[in-house]
């Protein structure tokens, strides 16, 4: 809709940023959303997403989803660069997948559910974006505004392998460390031919998931340039090809929780009120682990 009518918004109070509201009925258990965007002669760029409040202008046009965007898989993979239509699809997909995960945790693993942080506000995400110095993709922005990290239950995160969504401070710290390490590497090898230089980290990679709530020695990053996830570690081992987007990663996690018999990457189970994935189980607690059967 923004592509067809980029001037539909109203001034947001931020320089150059217009805003529209999105009807929360488009998503399950979702409030109305306020979407801020930058309008330029040749493009429209989504800049923030937050829950609409009573202080938002009451005459903003509401986006009701009647103009359904394309869900072609190749267009989805192009992500942010494909424009506001694809951004709207991505927002919905992330919100839907995360809601499925949260709903399952609330019903089956209350301790893991309680460990999830509330969503970040737009100012916190904007501050992180300024700190990183690169645009945060809309799918990651959406996820962080739904939950700003996982503090873990019994030392375990709720994602496959008992990995944990990193909080915003941890993201900034790890990004600085990885970027500084690569800069040091570049300085040491500055006089070498290009083919002999080693690149283990690029500025477009944003750490997203850590090995555990208190273990940031390894994890997953989202490459803002490609939209794909990849693996990172403190020791810089060779990376495998994840070739997942954040959307497909969250959707597969939800699928494994809801239909564990069909899960291939990992198997969910419970120890009391905590979600424990089979690949991350402590052998000493294996007798207490109860597989999820459906």
XYZ file of N, CA and C in Angstrom, residues 13-286:
822
model
N 6.799 13.426 13.887
C 7.553 14.203 14.871
C 9.045 14.003 14.750
N 9.463 12.981 13.985
C 10.870 12.743 13.694
C 11.182 13.312 12.318
N 12.339 13.920 12.132
C 12.651 14.567 10.860
C 12.538 13.596 9.674
N 11.663 13.950 8.728
C 11.548 13.184 7.496
C 10.779 11.890 7.601
N 10.311 11.510 8.805
C 9.647 10.224 9.009
C 8.135 10.423 9.064
N 7.425 9.668 8.214
C 5.972 9.627 8.253
C 5.538 8.354 8.980
N 4.289 8.328 9.416
C 3.811 7.154 10.140
C 2.392 6.805 9.731
N 2.110 5.503 9.706
C 0.749 4.994 9.489
C 0.468 3.957 10.568
N -0.786 3.684 10.818
C -1.132 2.625 11.759
C -1.583 1.389 11.004
N -1.309 0.249 11.598
C -1.688 -1.044 11.038
C -2.674 -1.697 11.993
N -3.778 -2.161 11.473
C -4.808 -2.796 12.283
C -4.251 -4.057 12.926
N -4.262 -4.136 14.244
C -3.723 -5.288 14.957
C -4.470 -6.578 14.685
N -5.688 -6.499 14.139
C -6.443 -7.711 13.837
C -5.805 -8.533 12.727
N -4.821 -7.940 12.016
C -4.099 -8.701 10.993
C -3.314 -9.849 11.610
N -2.925 -9.714 12.907
C -2.109 -10.713 13.583
C -2.869 -11.219 14.806
N -2.565 -12.428 15.206
C -3.210 -12.993 16.396
C -2.654 -12.343 17.654
N -3.548 -11.900 18.539
C -3.163 -11.325 19.832
C -2.156 -10.192 19.662
N -2.405 -9.298 18.717
C -1.463 -8.213 18.440
C -2.178 -6.869 18.572
N -1.541 -5.866 19.196
C -2.153 -4.542 19.260
C -2.036 -3.835 17.912
N -2.716 -2.725 17.780
C -2.499 -1.890 16.609
C -1.035 -1.452 16.580
N -0.472 -1.364 15.389
C 0.944 -1.030 15.236
C 1.114 0.310 14.544
N 2.120 1.027 14.975
C 2.502 2.272 14.320
C 3.778 2.015 13.519
N 3.733 2.272 12.219
C 4.862 2.028 11.330
C 5.404 3.364 10.840
N 6.673 3.616 11.133
C 7.323 4.832 10.654
C 8.133 4.527 9.409
N 8.077 5.417 8.421
C 8.797 5.146 7.186
C 9.378 6.436 6.611
N 10.417 6.249 5.837
C 11.105 7.352 5.175
C 10.636 7.409 3.730
N 10.137 8.552 3.311
C 9.641 8.740 1.944
C 10.659 9.540 1.153
N 11.230 8.910 0.130
C 12.156 9.586 -0.763
C 11.649 9.454 -2.193
N 12.173 10.250 -3.123
C 11.625 10.237 -4.491
C 11.609 8.867 -5.145
N 12.617 8.031 -4.863
C 12.710 6.753 -5.561
C 12.565 5.540 -4.654
N 12.208 5.730 -3.386
C 12.094 4.576 -2.515
C 11.296 4.918 -1.258
N 10.815 3.857 -0.594
C 10.176 3.958 0.713
C 10.881 2.969 1.618
N 11.333 3.404 2.796
C 12.063 2.523 3.715
C 11.411 2.531 5.084
N 11.062 1.327 5.579
C 10.507 1.193 6.924
C 11.601 1.512 7.936
N 11.343 2.419 8.876
C 12.353 2.817 9.862
C 12.034 2.369 11.279
N 10.748 2.243 11.655
C 10.453 1.719 12.984
C 9.076 1.077 13.003
N 8.903 0.210 13.979
C 7.636 -0.486 14.206
C 7.408 -0.548 15.703
N 6.257 -0.111 16.170
C 5.958 -0.171 17.599
C 4.455 -0.264 17.794
N 4.073 -0.669 19.007
C 2.650 -0.720 19.325
C 2.094 0.697 19.333
N 0.964 0.891 18.671
C 0.323 2.199 18.654
C -0.196 2.528 20.050
N -0.100 3.780 20.440
C -0.566 4.215 21.760
C -1.625 5.279 21.606
N -2.220 5.605 22.739
C -3.274 6.626 22.713
C -2.736 7.973 22.270
N -1.433 8.184 22.387
C -0.845 9.458 21.994
C -0.603 9.583 20.507
N -0.778 8.497 19.758
C -0.581 8.572 18.321
C -1.727 9.346 17.690
N -1.470 10.049 16.577
C -2.542 10.816 15.935
C -3.721 9.918 15.592
N -4.914 10.382 15.937
C -6.098 9.541 15.764
C -6.553 9.470 14.324
N -6.076 10.385 13.462
C -6.571 10.390 12.099
C -5.634 9.674 11.142
N -4.690 8.867 11.679
C -3.797 8.146 10.782
C -4.573 7.087 10.019
N -4.300 6.923 8.712
C -4.985 5.877 7.966
C -4.552 4.510 8.450
N -5.499 3.626 8.652
C -5.180 2.282 9.123
C -4.981 1.354 7.939
N -3.915 0.562 8.003
C -3.662 -0.451 6.986
C -4.372 -1.715 7.429
N -5.351 -2.180 6.637
C -6.151 -3.323 7.081
C -5.795 -4.617 6.377
N -4.794 -4.577 5.511
C -4.346 -5.801 4.875
C -5.194 -6.220 3.695
N -6.130 -5.349 3.221
C -6.980 -5.744 2.114
C -6.195 -5.921 0.829
N -5.064 -5.218 0.699
C -4.188 -5.407 -0.445
C -3.086 -6.363 -0.028
N -3.338 -7.642 -0.184
C -2.421 -8.663 0.306
C -1.169 -8.700 -0.546
N 0.040 -8.553 0.039
C 1.259 -8.589 -0.734
C 1.569 -9.999 -1.220
N 2.444 -10.065 -2.226
C 2.871 -11.354 -2.752
C 3.679 -12.105 -1.712
N 3.527 -13.437 -1.662
C 4.320 -14.257 -0.750
C 5.238 -15.179 -1.526
N 5.559 -14.814 -2.776
C 6.510 -15.600 -3.553
C 7.796 -15.787 -2.761
N 8.323 -17.033 -2.714
C 9.449 -17.346 -1.845
C 10.687 -16.536 -2.205
N 10.917 -16.305 -3.502
C 12.106 -15.554 -3.900
C 11.986 -14.093 -3.477
N 10.778 -13.535 -3.553
C 10.591 -12.165 -3.106
C 10.781 -12.059 -1.605
N 10.314 -13.078 -0.847
C 10.506 -13.078 0.600
C 11.987 -13.084 0.950
N 12.794 -13.883 0.233
C 14.204 -13.997 0.562
C 14.947 -12.683 0.299
N 14.447 -11.869 -0.621
C 15.122 -10.598 -0.883
C 14.935 -9.622 0.265
N 13.888 -9.860 1.070
C 13.714 -9.120 2.318
C 13.570 -7.629 2.151
N 14.347 -6.902 2.945
C 14.226 -5.462 3.095
C 14.287 -4.720 1.772
N 15.181 -5.158 0.842
C 15.405 -4.417 -0.376
C 14.223 -4.475 -1.333
N 13.280 -5.411 -1.125
C 12.169 -5.563 -2.047
C 11.084 -4.523 -1.817
N 11.146 -3.726 -0.769
C 10.224 -2.634 -0.570
C 9.181 -2.903 0.492
N 8.265 -1.932 0.673
C 7.311 -2.005 1.774
C 6.323 -3.153 1.680
N 5.993 -3.627 0.477
C 5.069 -4.757 0.375
C 5.674 -5.999 1.029
N 6.926 -6.293 0.673
C 7.591 -7.451 1.262
C 7.846 -7.232 2.743
N 8.163 -5.997 3.141
C 8.366 -5.706 4.558
C 7.114 -6.029 5.365
N 5.939 -5.703 4.807
C 4.689 -5.981 5.512
C 4.487 -7.484 5.682
N 4.821 -8.261 4.637
C 4.723 -9.727 4.730
C 5.663 -10.235 5.810
N 6.898 -9.711 5.817
C 7.910 -10.171 6.773
C 7.489 -9.880 8.202
N 6.954 -8.693 8.442
C 6.471 -8.336 9.780
C 5.424 -9.344 10.248
N 4.478 -9.655 9.369
C 3.425 -10.594 9.742
C 3.984 -11.985 10.012
N 4.922 -12.434 9.174
C 5.472 -13.782 9.335
C 6.252 -13.921 10.638
N 7.067 -12.917 10.966
C 7.822 -12.958 12.218
C 6.866 -12.943 13.404
N 5.875 -12.046 13.360
C 4.915 -11.946 14.464
C 4.146 -13.250 14.646
N 3.723 -13.850 13.539
C 2.961 -15.096 13.627
C 3.819 -16.240 14.178
N 5.063 -16.379 13.664
C 5.929 -17.474 14.112
C 6.278 -17.318 15.583
N 6.610 -16.099 15.992
C 6.974 -15.896 17.391
C 5.771 -16.106 18.305
N 4.584 -15.695 17.856
C 3.388 -15.914 18.670
C 3.134 -17.399 18.872
N 3.389 -18.218 17.860
C 3.231 -19.676 17.999
C 4.194 -20.225 19.049
N 5.441 -19.744 19.027
C 6.437 -20.199 20.004
C 6.026 -19.786 21.412
N 5.638 -18.522 21.563
C 5.272 -18.001 22.882
C 4.035 -18.709 23.423
N 3.059 -18.952 22.567
C 1.845 -19.641 22.993
C 2.165 -21.038 23.503
N 3.053 -21.747 22.790
C 3.441 -23.083 23.230
C 4.175 -23.022 24.564
N 5.106 -22.090 24.711
C 5.857 -21.978 25.964
C 4.923 -21.661 27.138
N 4.001 -20.756 26.919
C 3.087 -20.371 28.000
C 2.266 -21.564 28.482
N 1.875 -22.441 27.551
C 1.036 -23.583 27.906
C 1.826 -24.775 28.425
N 3.077 -24.941 27.969
C 3.815 -26.172 28.253
C 5.097 -25.991 29.068
N 5.728 -24.839 28.961
C 7.003 -24.613 29.646
C 6.981 -23.232 30.304
N 6.213 -23.075 31.372
C 6.021 -21.747 31.966
C 7.311 -21.097 32.455
N 8.290 -21.892 32.905
C 9.549 -21.295 33.360
C 10.306 -20.671 32.185
N 10.300 -21.335 31.052
C 10.942 -20.787 29.859
C 10.192 -19.560 29.359
N 8.885 -19.598 29.447
C 8.078 -18.446 29.037
C 8.379 -17.232 29.911
N 8.506 -17.468 31.212
C 8.752 -16.362 32.152
C 10.121 -15.728 31.946
N 11.048 -16.457 31.319
C 12.409 -15.944 31.128
C 12.521 -14.994 29.941
N 11.478 -14.899 29.118
C 11.521 -14.019 27.960
C 11.343 -12.570 28.402
N 12.159 -11.697 27.869
C 12.029 -10.269 28.174
C 10.879 -9.668 27.371
N 10.360 -8.562 27.880
C 9.352 -7.831 27.119
C 10.016 -7.188 25.908
N 9.207 -6.740 24.975
C 9.741 -6.147 23.758
C 10.448 -4.826 24.007
N 11.425 -4.533 23.150
C 12.135 -3.260 23.221
C 11.277 -2.175 22.576
N 11.466 -0.937 23.010
C 10.762 0.150 22.344
C 11.587 0.638 21.156
N 10.961 1.469 20.327
C 11.613 1.907 19.099
C 12.875 2.703 19.390
N 12.903 3.434 20.512
C 14.082 4.234 20.843
C 15.280 3.340 21.142
N 15.050 2.223 21.843
C 16.147 1.313 22.166
C 16.701 0.658 20.911
N 15.812 0.266 19.999
C 16.271 -0.345 18.750
C 17.003 0.685 17.902
N 16.503 1.922 17.878
C 17.174 2.979 17.120
C 18.560 3.269 17.691
N 18.689 3.232 19.022
C 19.990 3.468 19.645
C 20.969 2.350 19.290
N 20.478 1.110 19.268
C 21.343 -0.005 18.872
C 21.753 0.133 17.417
N 20.812 0.514 16.566
C 21.122 0.699 15.150
C 22.204 1.760 14.968
N 22.114 2.847 15.716
C 23.137 3.890 15.640
C 24.479 3.369 16.135
N 24.456 2.541 17.182
C 25.694 1.974 17.711
C 26.365 1.045 16.709
N 25.553 0.216 16.024
C 26.104 -0.705 15.039
C 26.572 0.017 13.784
N 25.859 1.075 13.439
C 26.227 1.826 12.240
C 25.716 1.218 10.954
N 24.772 0.259 11.055
C 24.155 -0.344 9.875
C 22.654 -0.447 10.110
N 21.846 -0.447 9.038
C 20.398 -0.605 9.225
C 20.061 -1.987 9.761
N 19.155 -2.041 10.711
C 18.674 -3.317 11.246
C 17.532 -3.810 10.358
N 17.633 -5.018 9.810
C 16.560 -5.529 8.938
C 15.217 -5.557 9.658
N 14.160 -5.398 8.881
C 12.831 -5.274 9.463
C 12.442 -6.531 10.231
N 12.890 -7.724 9.799
C 12.514 -8.944 10.506
C 13.126 -8.995 11.906
N 14.358 -8.510 12.029
C 15.012 -8.508 13.337
C 14.441 -7.401 14.211
N 14.173 -6.274 13.615
C 13.533 -5.169 14.350
C 12.192 -5.628 14.920
N 11.428 -6.343 14.107
C 10.125 -6.835 14.552
C 10.263 -7.793 15.723
N 11.210 -8.741 15.616
C 11.404 -9.717 16.690
C 11.799 -9.035 17.987
N 12.728 -8.092 17.925
C 13.169 -7.419 19.146
C 12.065 -6.587 19.782
N 11.130 -6.098 18.968
C 10.035 -5.326 19.543
C 8.951 -6.240 20.118
N 9.042 -7.534 19.819
C 8.180 -8.518 20.465
C 8.826 -9.065 21.732
N 10.125 -9.278 21.698
C 10.876 -9.709 22.886
C 12.317 -9.258 22.733
N 12.850 -8.652 23.769
C 14.195 -8.064 23.696
C 15.244 -8.981 24.302
N 15.021 -10.303 24.216
C 16.020 -11.237 24.713
C 15.412 -12.325 25.577
N 16.224 -13.346 25.835
C 15.813 -14.512 26.622
C 16.821 -14.689 27.754
N 16.370 -14.499 28.998
C 17.253 -14.636 30.160
C 17.469 -16.096 30.555
N 16.688 -17.002 29.983
C 16.907 -18.428 30.189
C 16.280 -18.958 31.464
N 15.918 -20.221 31.412
C 15.417 -20.949 32.581
C 16.377 -22.089 32.858
N 16.890 -22.144 34.086
C 17.891 -23.163 34.449
C 19.090 -23.120 33.492
N 19.427 -21.903 33.051
C 20.586 -21.738 32.179
C 20.351 -22.107 30.731
N 19.107 -22.335 30.341
C 18.810 -22.767 28.987
C 17.920 -21.751 28.276
N 18.254 -21.480 27.013
C 17.390 -20.671 26.183
C 16.300 -21.532 25.565
N 15.342 -20.900 24.911
C 14.187 -21.639 24.399
C 14.315 -22.023 22.932
N 15.409 -21.638 22.275
C 15.569 -21.955 20.863
C 16.287 -23.298 20.705
N 16.190 -23.939 19.553
C 16.820 -25.257 19.363
C 18.268 -25.278 19.831
N 18.639 -26.403 20.469
C 19.968 -26.489 21.055
C 20.073 -25.765 22.379
N 18.911 -25.300 22.897
C 18.863 -24.476 24.122
C 19.618 -23.171 23.956
N 19.683 -22.702 22.703
C 20.275 -21.404 22.433
C 19.303 -20.307 22.846
N 19.829 -19.084 22.988
C 19.019 -17.999 23.534
C 19.102 -16.759 22.660
N 17.965 -16.112 22.484
C 17.943 -14.820 21.811
C 18.701 -13.813 22.666
N 19.698 -13.154 22.076
C 20.544 -12.224 22.826
C 19.792 -10.933 23.135
N 20.082 -10.346 24.307
C 19.514 -9.036 24.593
C 20.295 -7.960 23.833
N 19.764 -6.754 23.769
C 20.343 -5.725 22.909
C 21.741 -5.310 23.352
N 21.989 -5.267 24.659
C 23.329 -4.922 25.138
C 24.345 -5.982 24.722
N 23.948 -7.256 24.813
C 24.848 -8.342 24.421
C 25.129 -8.296 22.926
N 24.122 -7.938 22.134
C 24.312 -7.810 20.687
C 25.366 -6.749 20.389
N 25.231 -5.585 21.023
C 26.177 -4.495 20.789
C 27.587 -4.888 21.227
N 27.722 -5.524 22.377
C 29.044 -5.920 22.882
C 29.713 -6.925 21.950
N 28.951 -7.953 21.541
C 29.535 -8.979 20.684
C 29.886 -8.411 19.310
N 29.055 -7.521 18.790
C 29.338 -6.900 17.494
C 30.639 -6.103 17.554
N 30.819 -5.346 18.636
C 32.052 -4.559 18.775
C 33.273 -5.472 18.849
N 33.172 -6.558 19.596
C 34.300 -7.479 19.728
C 34.649 -8.130 18.394
N 33.640 -8.599 17.673
C 33.900 -9.259 16.396
C 34.437 -8.275 15.353
N 33.896 -7.074 15.350
C 34.354 -6.068 14.395
C 35.784 -5.642 14.696
N 36.096 -5.471 15.980
C 37.457 -5.082 16.370
C 38.456 -6.186 16.031
N 38.066 -7.435 16.245
C 38.958 -8.554 15.927
C 39.250 -8.617 14.433
N 38.234 -8.366 13.608
C 38.453 -8.379 12.164
C 39.326 -7.211 11.724
N 39.132 -6.049 12.357
C 39.968 -4.888 12.032
C 41.429 -5.169 12.373
N 41.659 -5.823 13.511
C 43.024 -6.188 13.894
C 43.610 -7.166 12.883
N 42.805 -8.124 12.470
C 43.254 -9.091 11.460
C 43.607 -8.380 10.154
N 42.785 -7.442 9.752
C 43.036 -6.701 8.511
C 44.333 -5.910 8.601
N 44.606 -5.329 9.774
C 45.839 -4.553 9.950
C 47.067 -5.454 9.852
N 47.007 -6.625 10.463
C 48.137 -7.553 10.437
C 48.447 -8.037 9.024
N 47.399 -8.186 8.220
C 47.571 -8.760 6.893
C 47.447 -7.722 5.779
N 47.598 -6.448 6.138
C 47.394 -5.386 5.155
C 48.344 -5.484 3.972
N 49.561 -6.014 4.194
C 50.547 -6.073 3.113
C 50.466 -7.369 2.312
N 49.505 -8.226 2.618
C 49.365 -9.480 1.889
C 48.472 -9.298 0.662
N 48.636 -10.139 -0.349
C 47.716 -10.099 -1.497
C 46.277 -10.372 -1.040
N 45.331 -9.841 -1.764
C 43.926 -9.945 -1.367
C 43.493 -11.391 -1.173
N 44.025 -12.295 -2.039
C 43.599 -13.689 -1.941
C 44.133 -14.384 -0.696
N 45.107 -13.787 -0.014
C 45.659 -14.385 1.194
C 45.080 -13.768 2.464
N 44.308 -12.738 2.323
C 43.705 -12.111 3.494
C 42.493 -12.920 3.946
N 42.280 -12.956 5.244
C 41.228 -13.783 5.834
C 40.127 -12.874 6.396
N 38.910 -13.108 5.927
C 37.760 -12.361 6.438
C 36.853 -13.318 7.199
N 36.805 -13.156 8.513
C 35.953 -14.000 9.352
C 34.702 -13.257 9.828
N 34.683 -11.969 9.608
C 33.540 -11.174 10.065
C 33.375 -9.982 9.139
N 32.135 -9.639 8.819
C 31.862 -8.445 8.031
C 30.924 -7.533 8.810
N 30.951 -6.259 8.477
C 30.189 -5.265 9.241
C 28.687 -5.456 9.133
N 28.215 -6.220 8.145
C 26.774 -6.402 7.978
C 26.209 -7.521 8.837
N 27.063 -8.242 9.565
C 26.604 -9.365 10.384
C 26.193 -8.895 11.776
N 24.968 -9.195 12.155
C 24.443 -8.778 13.457
C 24.248 -10.021 14.320
N 24.970 -10.154 15.453
C 24.747 -11.295 16.347
C 23.302 -11.284 16.848
N 22.674 -12.447 16.820
C 21.264 -12.537 17.195
C 21.027 -13.571 18.278
N 21.646 -14.737 18.132
C 21.414 -15.868 19.026
C 22.746 -16.312 19.611
N 22.773 -16.589 20.916
C 23.983 -17.071 21.592
C 23.797 -18.524 22.003
N 24.920 -19.179 22.274
C 24.903 -20.587 22.654
C 24.035 -20.829 23.881
N 23.971 -19.855 24.775
C 23.121 -19.949 25.958
C 22.929 -18.568 26.554
N 22.032 -18.418 27.521
C 21.791 -17.110 28.126
C 23.052 -16.478 28.716
N 23.974 -17.302 29.232
C 25.206 -16.780 29.825
C 26.442 -17.267 29.077
N 26.257 -17.734 27.850
C 27.382 -18.273 27.080
C 27.383 -17.662 25.685
N 28.216 -16.653 25.496
C 28.282 -15.970 24.202
C 29.556 -16.329 23.448
N 30.002 -17.589 23.591
C 31.187 -18.037 22.876
C 30.867 -18.444 21.444
N 29.584 -18.625 21.134
C 29.182 -19.016 19.790
C 27.707 -18.675 19.621
N 27.252 -18.733 18.390
C 25.849 -18.452 18.142
C 25.551 -18.263 16.677
N 24.477 -17.530 16.400
C 24.053 -17.244 15.038
C 24.007 -15.738 14.828
N 24.363 -15.312 13.626
C 24.212 -13.914 13.246
C 23.222 -13.824 12.089
N 22.660 -12.637 11.892
C 21.855 -12.346 10.715
C 22.637 -11.376 9.850
N 22.890 -11.752 8.621
C 23.603 -10.873 7.697
C 22.602 -9.894 7.098
N 22.739 -8.618 7.438
C 21.796 -7.606 6.972
C 21.852 -7.423 5.466
N 22.961 -7.825 4.841
C 23.097 -7.663 3.395
C 22.379 -8.757 2.625
N 22.364 -9.977 3.163
C 21.776 -11.106 2.441
C 20.454 -11.580 3.018
N 20.210 -11.299 4.301
C 19.017 -11.786 4.976
C 19.134 -13.189 5.508
N 20.333 -13.807 5.412
C 20.519 -15.176 5.864
C 21.234 -15.236 7.213
N 20.936 -16.308 7.956
C 21.634 -16.580 9.195
C 22.945 -17.299 8.907
N 23.909 -17.111 9.791
C 25.169 -17.839 9.724
C 25.684 -18.077 11.130
N 26.698 -18.909 11.255
C 27.258 -19.257 12.563
C 28.474 -18.389 12.874
N 28.619 -18.005 14.141
C 29.823 -17.337 14.599
C 30.303 -18.024 15.863
N 31.593 -17.886 16.149
C 32.138 -18.438 17.386
C 33.351 -17.627 17.800
N 33.729 -17.757 19.048
C 34.885 -17.044 19.563
C 36.166 -17.538 18.915
N 36.216 -18.827 18.585
C 37.437 -19.397 18.013
C 37.442 -19.373 16.489
N 36.377 -18.818 15.895
C 36.323 -18.623 14.443
C 36.513 -19.914 13.648
N 35.805 -20.977 14.065
C 35.854 -22.190 13.267
C 35.205 -21.936 11.907
N 35.517 -22.787 10.923
C 34.849 -22.649 9.626
C 33.338 -22.720 9.787
N 32.629 -21.899 9.037
C 31.188 -21.793 9.200
C 30.460 -22.763 8.286
N 29.402 -23.344 8.804
C 28.529 -24.138 7.965
C 27.537 -23.234 7.256
N 26.883 -23.764 6.248
C 25.888 -23.003 5.509
C 24.526 -23.185 6.158
N 24.068 -22.162 6.887
C 22.748 -22.230 7.497
C 21.658 -22.081 6.428
N 21.805 -21.029 5.609
C 20.852 -20.753 4.545
C 19.417 -20.692 5.036
N 19.245 -20.317 6.287
C 17.932 -20.006 6.848
C 17.790 -18.496 6.900
N 16.590 -18.008 6.660
C 16.285 -16.645 7.042
C 15.806 -16.676 8.489
N 15.696 -15.512 9.104
C 15.166 -15.470 10.465
C 13.737 -15.993 10.485
N 12.976 -15.685 9.444
C 11.592 -16.157 9.375
C 11.539 -17.678 9.339
N 12.315 -18.304 8.461
C 12.254 -19.767 8.359
C 12.778 -20.430 9.629
N 13.765 -19.821 10.279
C 14.296 -20.357 11.534
C 13.217 -20.351 12.616
N 12.490 -19.240 12.747
C 11.439 -19.155 13.757
C 10.275 -20.071 13.407
N 9.913 -20.132 12.127
C 8.811 -20.996 11.724
C 9.143 -22.470 11.982
N 10.376 -22.879 11.703
C 10.748 -24.270 11.938
C 10.775 -24.581 13.432
N 11.218 -23.622 14.240
C 11.183 -23.820 15.691
C 9.753 -24.037 16.168
N 8.836 -23.199 15.694
C 7.423 -23.357 16.057
C 6.889 -24.701 15.581
N 7.273 -25.107 14.364
C 6.815 -26.399 13.837
C 7.294 -27.553 14.712
N 8.555 -27.506 15.153
C 9.101 -28.596 15.972
C 8.400 -28.687 17.321
N 8.015 -27.542 17.879
C 7.300 -27.549 19.153
C 5.888 -28.102 18.987
N 5.230 -27.693 17.916
C 3.832 -28.079 17.720
C 3.688 -29.497 17.162
N 4.673 -29.959 16.411
C 4.617 -31.299 15.814
C 5.961 -31.991 16.019
N 6.304 -32.347 17.263
C 7.636 -32.891 17.556
C 7.940 -34.193 16.824
N 6.917 -34.958 16.464
C 7.156 -36.215 15.759
C 7.773 -35.984 14.389
N 7.568 -34.790 13.846
C 8.103 -34.468 12.524
C 9.407 -33.685 12.600
N 9.869 -33.381 13.806
C 11.082 -32.574 13.974
C 12.298 -33.354 13.500
N 13.184 -32.677 12.778
C 14.395 -33.321 12.265
C 15.661 -32.733 12.862
N 15.716 -31.433 13.038
C 16.950 -30.807 13.524
C 17.192 -31.062 15.007
N 16.129 -31.072 15.784
C 16.243 -31.245 17.232
C 14.906 -31.732 17.752
N 14.899 -32.218 18.992
C 13.683 -32.746 19.592
C 13.392 -32.000 20.887
N 12.189 -31.430 21.023
C 11.853 -30.718 22.257
C 11.430 -31.675 23.365
N 11.738 -31.289 24.589
C 11.305 -32.045 25.756
C 11.193 -31.117 26.950
N 10.828 -31.671 28.091
C 10.604 -30.865 29.292
C 11.331 -31.460 30.484
N 11.892 -30.591 31.299
C 12.320 -30.939 32.645
C 11.568 -29.992 33.566
N 10.559 -30.529 34.216
C 9.643 -29.703 35.007
C 9.021 -28.646 34.086
N 9.177 -27.363 34.416
C 8.556 -26.316 33.617
C 9.477 -25.659 32.618
N 10.580 -26.334 32.298
C 11.569 -25.754 31.390
C 11.638 -26.545 30.097
N 11.656 -25.841 28.973
C 11.878 -26.475 27.679
C 13.349 -26.858 27.560
N 13.612 -28.115 27.253
C 14.978 -28.608 27.085
C 15.045 -29.370 25.765
N 15.848 -28.880 24.850
C 16.013 -29.550 23.559
C 16.996 -30.706 23.724
N 16.736 -31.792 23.017
C 17.505 -33.018 23.188
C 18.996 -32.806 22.930
N 19.343 -32.004 21.933
C 20.762 -31.816 21.596
C 21.530 -31.077 22.685
N 20.816 -30.399 23.587
C 21.499 -29.634 24.625
C 21.282 -30.169 26.025
N 20.834 -31.424 26.126
C 20.513 -31.959 27.446
C 21.782 -32.344 28.207
N 21.768 -32.094 29.496
C 22.841 -32.520 30.383
C 22.646 -34.012 30.681
N 23.658 -34.855 30.396
C 23.498 -36.294 30.636
C 23.059 -36.620 32.058
N 23.469 -35.792 33.026
C 23.104 -36.050 34.411
C 21.606 -35.865 34.647
N 20.927 -35.134 33.761
C 19.498 -34.886 33.930
C 18.653 -35.624 32.897
N 19.301 -36.502 32.152
C 18.597 -37.178 31.068
C 17.416 -38.008 31.582
